[in-house]
Short mmCIF file of C-alpha atoms and ligand atoms in Angstrom, two decimals:
data_model
loop_
_atom_site.label_atom_id
_atom_site.label_comp_id
_atom_site.label_asym_id
_atom_site.label_seq_id
_atom_site.Cartn_x
_atom_site.Cartn_y
_atom_site.Cartn_z
CA MET K 1 4.50 -21.07 2.63
CA SER K 2 8.36 -23.06 3.10
CA HIS K 3 10.67 -21.06 4.81
CA GLN K 4 12.38 -23.16 5.77
CA GLY K 5 12.79 -25.36 2.33
CA THR K 6 13.85 -29.06 2.11
CA PRO K 7 17.47 -30.11 2.02
CA GLY K 8 18.99 -29.15 -0.96
CA ILE K 9 16.41 -26.25 -2.00
CA PRO K 10 16.63 -23.01 -0.32
CA GLY K 11 13.25 -21.88 1.65
CA GLU K 12 11.90 -18.48 0.41
CA LEU K 13 12.52 -16.95 4.19
CA ASP K 14 16.35 -17.52 3.34
CA LEU K 15 16.09 -16.42 -0.10
CA VAL K 16 14.33 -12.90 0.56
CA LEU K 17 17.11 -12.35 3.54
CA ARG K 18 19.73 -13.45 0.56
CA ALA K 19 18.18 -11.11 -1.89
CA ARG K 20 18.28 -8.22 0.61
CA GLU K 21 21.73 -8.84 0.95
CA GLY K 22 22.41 -8.42 -2.58
CA ASP K 23 22.73 -11.29 -3.87
CA ARG K 24 21.39 -11.71 -7.40
CA ASP K 25 21.63 -15.75 -7.74
CA ALA K 26 18.95 -15.76 -4.65
CA TYR K 27 16.45 -13.26 -6.26
CA ALA K 28 16.50 -15.00 -9.60
CA GLU K 29 15.30 -18.40 -7.60
CA LEU K 30 12.41 -15.74 -6.03
CA VAL K 31 11.89 -14.33 -9.68
CA ARG K 32 11.43 -17.56 -11.31
CA ARG K 33 9.40 -19.25 -8.79
CA HIS K 34 7.16 -16.47 -8.27
CA SER K 35 6.41 -14.97 -11.64
CA PRO K 36 4.40 -17.35 -13.23
CA ARG K 37 1.50 -15.96 -10.88
CA LEU K 38 2.52 -12.70 -11.09
CA PHE K 39 2.31 -12.38 -14.81
CA ALA K 40 -0.93 -14.22 -14.48
CA LEU K 41 -2.28 -10.93 -12.62
CA CYS K 42 -0.47 -8.54 -15.09
CA LEU K 43 -2.27 -10.33 -17.38
CA SER K 44 -5.35 -10.17 -16.04
CA MET K 45 -5.49 -6.35 -15.78
CA LEU K 46 -3.92 -5.69 -18.97
CA ARG K 47 -5.20 -8.39 -21.19
CA GLY K 48 -2.01 -8.15 -23.70
CA ARG K 49 0.85 -11.15 -23.07
CA GLU K 50 3.62 -8.09 -24.15
CA SER K 51 1.82 -5.37 -21.87
CA ALA K 52 1.51 -8.05 -18.86
CA GLU K 53 5.19 -9.65 -18.80
CA ASP K 54 6.63 -5.81 -19.60
CA ALA K 55 4.50 -4.68 -16.35
CA ALA K 56 5.63 -7.80 -14.85
CA GLN K 57 9.30 -6.97 -15.59
CA GLU K 58 8.90 -3.68 -14.14
CA ALA K 59 7.15 -5.38 -10.62
CA PHE K 60 10.15 -7.79 -10.10
CA VAL K 61 12.87 -4.87 -11.00
CA LYS K 62 10.82 -2.42 -7.98
CA ALA K 63 10.70 -5.02 -5.78
CA TRP K 64 14.59 -5.66 -5.63
CA LYS K 65 15.18 -2.08 -5.39
CA SER K 66 13.00 -1.51 -2.38
CA LEU K 67 13.76 -5.19 -1.20
CA ARG K 68 15.53 -3.33 2.38
CA SER K 69 11.95 -1.86 3.18
CA PHE K 70 9.89 -5.68 3.24
CA ARG K 71 9.91 -6.22 6.76
CA GLY K 72 8.66 -9.65 6.71
CA GLY K 73 5.13 -8.11 8.26
CA SER K 74 3.55 -9.53 5.32
CA ALA K 75 4.15 -12.89 3.00
CA PHE K 76 7.02 -12.05 0.21
CA SER K 77 4.04 -12.92 -2.35
CA THR K 78 2.01 -10.57 -0.93
CA TRP K 79 4.07 -7.81 -0.56
CA LEU K 80 5.40 -8.28 -4.80
CA HIS K 81 1.59 -8.31 -5.38
CA ARG K 82 0.96 -4.93 -4.54
CA ILE K 83 4.03 -4.13 -6.03
CA ALA K 84 3.21 -5.51 -9.00
CA VAL K 85 -0.78 -4.16 -9.42
CA ASN K 86 0.73 -0.51 -8.73
CA ALA K 87 2.52 -1.05 -12.00
CA CYS K 88 -0.09 -2.49 -13.79
CA GLN K 89 -2.03 0.38 -12.62
CA ASP K 90 0.76 3.03 -13.92
CA PHE K 91 0.81 1.14 -17.08
CA LEU K 92 -2.75 1.53 -17.82
CA ARG K 93 -2.36 5.40 -16.97
CA ARG K 94 0.25 5.80 -19.43
CA ASN K 95 -1.95 4.11 -22.24
CA SER K 96 -4.65 5.98 -22.55
CA ARG K 97 -5.43 3.59 -25.59
CA ILE K 98 -6.42 1.33 -23.01
CA ARG K 99 -9.40 2.39 -20.83
CA GLN K 100 -8.34 4.25 -17.76
CA GLU K 101 -10.43 3.21 -14.89
CA SER K 102 -9.62 5.00 -11.21
CA ILE K 103 -9.45 2.85 -8.14
CA THR K 104 -11.89 4.17 -6.90
CA GLU K 105 -15.00 2.95 -8.77
CA ASP K 106 -18.40 4.61 -9.30
CA ALA K 107 -20.21 2.30 -6.33
CA SER K 108 -23.38 3.88 -6.55
CA VAL K 109 -23.24 2.45 -10.77
CA ASP K 110 -22.30 -0.71 -9.47
CA GLU K 111 -24.70 -0.88 -6.76
CA ARG K 112 -27.80 0.10 -9.28
CA ARG K 113 -26.76 -2.66 -11.34
CA LEU K 114 -26.15 -5.09 -8.57
CA ARG K 115 -30.00 -4.47 -7.58
CA GLU K 116 -31.10 -4.73 -10.85
CA GLY K 117 -29.29 -8.15 -11.54
CA GLU K 118 -30.30 -9.67 -8.20
CA GLY K 119 -33.83 -9.27 -8.82
CA ALA K 120 -33.72 -12.22 -11.86
CA PRO K 121 -33.30 -15.50 -9.74
CA GLY K 122 -33.48 -18.51 -11.62
CA ASP K 123 -31.91 -16.77 -14.86
CA CYS K 124 -28.36 -18.10 -14.42
CA ALA K 125 -26.05 -17.99 -16.39
CA ALA K 126 -24.65 -21.59 -18.17
CA LYS K 127 -22.01 -23.22 -17.75
CA ILE K 128 -18.93 -22.19 -19.39
CA GLU K 129 -16.88 -24.38 -21.24
CA SER K 130 -14.19 -23.22 -23.50
CA ALA K 131 -11.41 -20.81 -22.55
CA ASP K 132 -12.25 -19.14 -25.38
CA LEU K 133 -14.77 -18.43 -23.83
CA ALA K 134 -14.12 -17.79 -20.42
CA GLU K 135 -11.64 -15.39 -22.31
CA LYS K 136 -13.73 -13.26 -23.87
CA ILE K 137 -16.53 -12.81 -20.95
CA LEU K 138 -13.45 -11.59 -18.93
CA ALA K 139 -12.41 -9.14 -21.46
CA ARG K 140 -15.71 -7.49 -21.14
CA LEU K 141 -15.09 -6.79 -17.31
CA SER K 142 -13.10 -3.79 -16.10
CA PRO K 143 -9.12 -4.14 -14.90
CA GLN K 144 -10.00 -3.72 -11.44
CA HIS K 145 -12.83 -6.45 -11.30
CA ARG K 146 -10.79 -8.44 -12.98
CA LEU K 147 -8.06 -7.80 -10.97
CA ILE K 148 -10.22 -8.65 -7.59
CA LEU K 149 -11.47 -11.74 -9.00
CA VAL K 150 -7.72 -13.24 -10.03
CA LEU K 151 -6.88 -12.36 -6.99
CA ARG K 152 -9.53 -14.05 -4.74
CA GLU K 153 -10.60 -16.74 -7.18
CA VAL K 154 -7.54 -17.52 -9.37
CA GLN K 155 -4.59 -16.63 -6.90
CA GLY K 156 -6.61 -17.88 -4.02
CA PHE K 157 -5.87 -14.78 -1.56
CA ASN K 158 -8.01 -14.41 1.47
CA TYR K 159 -9.71 -10.85 2.53
CA ASP K 160 -7.26 -9.69 4.91
CA GLU K 161 -4.34 -10.04 2.17
CA ILE K 162 -6.41 -8.94 -0.68
CA ALA K 163 -7.28 -5.54 1.47
CA GLU K 164 -2.87 -5.22 2.04
CA ILE K 165 -2.18 -5.60 -1.85
CA LEU K 166 -5.21 -3.24 -2.81
CA ASP K 167 -4.13 -1.33 -0.15
CA CYS K 168 -7.47 -0.92 0.81
CA SER K 169 -10.24 -1.05 4.19
CA LEU K 170 -11.48 -5.05 4.53
CA ASP K 171 -15.34 -3.91 3.68
CA ALA K 172 -13.34 -2.71 0.69
CA VAL K 173 -13.35 -5.79 -0.95
CA LYS K 174 -15.98 -7.62 0.25
CA GLY K 175 -17.69 -4.55 -1.72
CA ARG K 176 -15.65 -4.79 -4.89
CA LEU K 177 -15.85 -8.35 -4.72
CA LYS K 178 -19.43 -8.70 -4.88
CA ARG K 179 -19.88 -5.38 -7.71
CA ALA K 180 -17.06 -7.85 -9.73
CA ARG K 181 -18.87 -11.15 -9.13
CA GLN K 182 -22.45 -9.29 -10.29
CA SER K 183 -20.95 -8.07 -13.08
CA LEU K 184 -19.13 -11.19 -14.52
CA ASP K 185 -22.51 -13.25 -13.76
CA GLU K 186 -24.52 -10.81 -16.21
CA ASN K 187 -21.53 -10.99 -18.62
CA MET K 188 -21.76 -15.01 -18.32
CA ARG K 189 -25.78 -14.31 -18.39
CA HIS K 190 -25.32 -12.41 -21.46
CA PHE K 191 -23.16 -14.82 -23.14
CA SER K 192 -24.92 -17.76 -22.89
CA SER K 193 -28.44 -15.91 -23.64
CA ARG K 194 -26.38 -15.21 -27.31
CA GLY K 195 -25.68 -18.94 -27.47
CA GLY K 196 -22.11 -18.58 -26.69
CA VAL K 197 -21.12 -16.31 -29.31
CA MET B 1 -29.64 -15.97 10.67
CA ASN B 2 -32.24 -15.85 8.15
CA HIS B 3 -32.72 -15.97 4.51
CA ASP B 4 -31.73 -12.41 4.03
CA GLU B 5 -28.55 -12.44 6.26
CA PHE B 6 -27.41 -16.24 4.18
CA LYS B 7 -27.90 -14.36 1.12
CA ALA B 8 -25.82 -11.18 2.22
CA ALA B 9 -23.52 -13.29 3.78
CA LEU B 10 -23.42 -16.17 0.44
CA ASP B 11 -19.61 -14.23 -0.47
CA GLU B 12 -18.51 -14.74 2.91
CA PHE B 13 -19.35 -18.77 2.63
CA HIS B 14 -18.05 -19.13 -0.96
CA ASP B 15 -14.72 -17.41 0.14
CA GLY B 16 -14.81 -19.26 3.21
CA GLU B 17 -14.39 -16.63 5.68
CA MET B 18 -16.56 -17.40 7.42
CA ASP B 19 -16.43 -18.72 11.47
CA SER B 20 -17.12 -22.09 11.92
CA SER B 21 -20.88 -22.11 13.54
CA SER B 22 -22.10 -19.61 11.11
CA ARG B 23 -21.11 -21.88 8.49
CA ASP B 24 -22.77 -24.71 10.04
CA GLU B 25 -26.15 -22.92 9.89
CA PHE B 26 -25.75 -21.74 6.28
CA GLU B 27 -25.03 -25.59 5.44
CA SER B 28 -28.09 -26.65 7.06
CA HIS B 29 -29.89 -23.66 5.64
CA ARG B 30 -29.10 -24.46 1.96
CA ARG B 31 -30.58 -27.64 1.97
CA PHE B 32 -33.56 -26.44 1.92
CA CYS B 33 -33.49 -22.89 0.12
CA ARG B 34 -33.33 -23.22 -3.47
CA ASP B 35 -32.23 -20.14 -3.51
CA CYS B 36 -29.36 -19.55 -1.49
CA ARG B 37 -28.02 -22.54 -3.47
CA GLU B 38 -28.78 -22.00 -6.71
CA ALA B 39 -27.44 -18.49 -5.80
CA LEU B 40 -24.37 -20.57 -4.39
CA GLU B 41 -24.07 -21.99 -7.68
CA ALA B 42 -23.58 -19.03 -9.67
CA ARG B 43 -20.65 -18.51 -7.46
CA GLN B 44 -19.40 -21.22 -8.46
CA ARG B 45 -19.54 -21.17 -12.33
CA THR B 46 -18.73 -17.45 -12.44
CA ALA B 47 -14.95 -19.27 -10.41
CA GLU B 48 -15.03 -21.95 -12.82
CA CYS B 49 -14.77 -19.36 -15.84
CA LEU B 50 -12.24 -17.43 -13.70
CA LEU B 51 -10.06 -20.28 -13.85
CA LEU B 52 -10.95 -21.85 -17.55
CA SER B 53 -9.81 -18.13 -18.35
CA ALA B 54 -6.56 -18.24 -16.46
CA SER B 55 -5.55 -22.00 -17.48
CA SER B 56 -4.31 -20.41 -20.99
CA ALA B 57 -2.06 -17.55 -18.95
CA HIS B 58 0.87 -19.98 -18.38
CA GLN B 59 0.70 -21.20 -22.04
CA GLY B 60 4.11 -20.31 -23.46
CA PHE B 61 5.25 -18.81 -20.54
CA ASP B 62 9.10 -19.48 -19.55
CA PRO B 63 9.82 -18.23 -15.90
CA GLU B 64 13.31 -19.18 -16.58
CA ARG B 65 13.85 -16.77 -19.83
CA PHE B 66 11.66 -14.30 -17.81
CA SER B 67 14.02 -14.52 -14.69
CA ARG B 68 17.18 -14.23 -17.13
CA LEU B 69 15.75 -10.85 -18.65
CA VAL B 70 14.68 -9.28 -15.18
CA MET B 71 18.63 -10.26 -13.70
CA SER B 72 19.69 -9.10 -17.20
CA ARG B 73 17.73 -5.37 -16.18
CA ILE B 74 18.87 -4.81 -12.73
CA ALA B 75 22.42 -5.75 -13.79
CA GLY B 76 22.18 -3.04 -16.56
CA GLU B 77 20.62 -0.79 -14.19
CA GLU B 78 22.88 -0.91 -11.25
CA ASP B 79 25.95 -1.61 -13.35
CA GLY B 80 25.40 0.89 -15.57
CA ALA B 81 25.03 3.85 -12.87
CA ARG B 82 28.13 2.03 -10.87
CA VAL B 83 30.93 3.89 -13.33
CA PRO B 84 34.23 3.80 -12.06
CA PRO B 85 35.89 7.45 -11.16
CA TRP B 86 38.57 7.32 -13.66
CA ARG B 87 36.06 6.74 -16.64
CA THR B 88 33.72 8.99 -15.79
CA VAL B 89 36.75 11.81 -15.50
CA LEU B 90 38.50 10.21 -19.16
CA SER B 91 34.78 10.58 -20.75
CA TRP B 92 34.31 13.11 -23.21
CA ARG B 93 31.26 14.51 -21.58
CA TRP B 94 33.50 15.88 -18.34
CA TRP B 95 35.32 17.97 -20.54
CA LEU B 96 32.68 18.80 -22.92
CA ILE B 97 31.37 22.13 -20.53
CA PRO B 98 34.27 23.74 -19.64
CA ALA B 99 35.93 23.57 -23.27
CA ALA B 100 32.96 25.51 -24.20
CA SER B 101 32.75 28.23 -21.72
CA LEU B 102 36.60 28.39 -22.47
CA ALA B 103 35.85 28.18 -26.30
CA ALA B 104 33.03 31.04 -26.29
CA ALA B 105 35.58 32.93 -23.94
CA ALA B 106 38.27 33.36 -26.21
CA ILE B 107 35.96 34.13 -29.09
CA ALA B 108 34.63 36.95 -27.03
CA LEU B 109 37.93 38.44 -26.31
CA TRP B 110 38.93 38.05 -29.78
CA LEU B 111 36.03 39.95 -31.38
CA SER B 112 36.03 42.73 -28.52
CA TRP B 113 39.47 43.56 -28.50
CA GLY B 114 41.38 42.22 -31.67
CA PRO B 115 42.62 44.90 -34.40
CA ALA B 116 40.33 45.71 -36.89
CA ASP B 117 41.59 43.47 -39.48
CA ARG B 118 41.24 40.74 -37.36
CA GLY B 119 38.08 41.30 -36.27
CA SER B 120 36.08 40.89 -40.19
CA LEU B 121 33.99 38.40 -38.61
CA ALA B 122 32.43 40.98 -36.36
CA ALA B 123 32.45 43.24 -39.48
CA ASP B 124 30.42 40.90 -41.66
CA ILE B 125 27.76 40.31 -38.56
CA LEU B 126 27.34 43.97 -38.45
CA THR B 127 27.19 44.74 -42.37
CA GLN B 128 24.34 41.75 -42.52
CA GLN B 129 22.43 44.29 -39.74
CA ARG B 130 23.17 47.25 -41.85
CA GLY B 131 21.84 45.32 -45.34
CA GLY B 132 18.50 45.03 -43.56
CA ILE B 133 18.49 48.58 -42.65
CA MET B 134 19.65 49.25 -46.21
CA MET B 135 17.12 46.84 -47.67
CA MET B 136 14.33 49.99 -46.77
CA ASP B 137 15.77 52.05 -49.26
CA TRP B 138 14.86 50.14 -51.90
CA LEU B 139 11.37 50.05 -51.05
CA ASP B 140 9.57 53.01 -51.92
CA GLU B 141 9.05 55.86 -49.16
CA PRO B 142 5.44 54.29 -47.99
CA THR B 143 6.22 50.68 -47.53
CA ALA B 144 9.50 51.56 -45.69
CA SER B 145 8.11 53.94 -43.57
CA SER B 146 4.68 51.40 -42.61
CA ILE B 147 7.64 48.22 -42.22
CA GLY B 148 8.96 51.12 -40.22
CA ASP B 149 6.59 51.25 -38.13
CA LEU B 150 5.31 47.78 -37.81
CA GLU B 151 9.27 46.93 -36.21
CA SER B 152 8.22 49.50 -33.72
CA SER B 153 4.27 48.49 -32.64
CA ALA B 154 5.99 45.42 -32.48
CA LEU B 155 8.52 46.48 -30.08
CA ALA B 156 6.38 48.29 -27.89
CA VAL B 157 3.68 45.26 -27.60
CA ARG B 158 6.97 43.26 -26.51
ZN1 ZN E 1 -32.00 -18.68 1.85
#
């Protein structure tokens, strides 16, 4: 992350400091820079583009209001993602039609499925080649599983950052990631055994 | 590290969270361990599936438009909350509660202290209440008394 910025282009830290002082133009630039990633994260959890945009907007408005509490101990992006995850959780809680899932998953069920899945070496999922099929497969995962997979594989956050975003321990990150990958792998196998239908 | 330990640490290797010496060990182990190699390939496929799905996420997303929407929401909330004091005083809502209280007090005074002929509204209200009682006279004796019983039992319940 560039704090200093290149000549003519303000760095992130400079923008954050200005935004903290109430500079709306600086904050608008931060929104422009971070919104594609935040929108992708919200979309991964909520699936609908309209809902994802609403939640992402909500997150940016909340972030603006609590900018003064941002101490810079973590990267601005990590801090923003944490706010966005909370906005999505709120959205899921408010909308009962979307499957609501507690942050604390039923680990015992997942562990059992994990052990069952490990007993089938060689029965590998085929490579998924179309974005539509990838979408279908991901739609079968829980929002929490999609979230942690996207944070790691798409957004590229490391374990420490994910722990900060999800407000959980490092061990919890490892456990959730393992279960989410297992679930994704099972779904990929399911779709490849059905010939990609 | 043996095979089971490597297998358990597969995610750390895939995610680049393994220290360099363990990483070197794993690299040499997977060269002759088909099981670990296949498990790593499966991780790679799940990652590709996620990236493929995410590739369409940004289609049609315009950061410029999105930023404008966010900033107008912020402006709407903040500027709406900062109404100048003179506008608050001139606002009809500001006057509504005292005006309603004054009107209620005036009506109460007018009803209780006004001359009998000006208290026709109060008289009308009283007539309507009595009308309810007089209706009882139109009903036959047992029905009227049972309604009276019902009313008194309802009062007892309350
Ligand atoms: Zn092995």
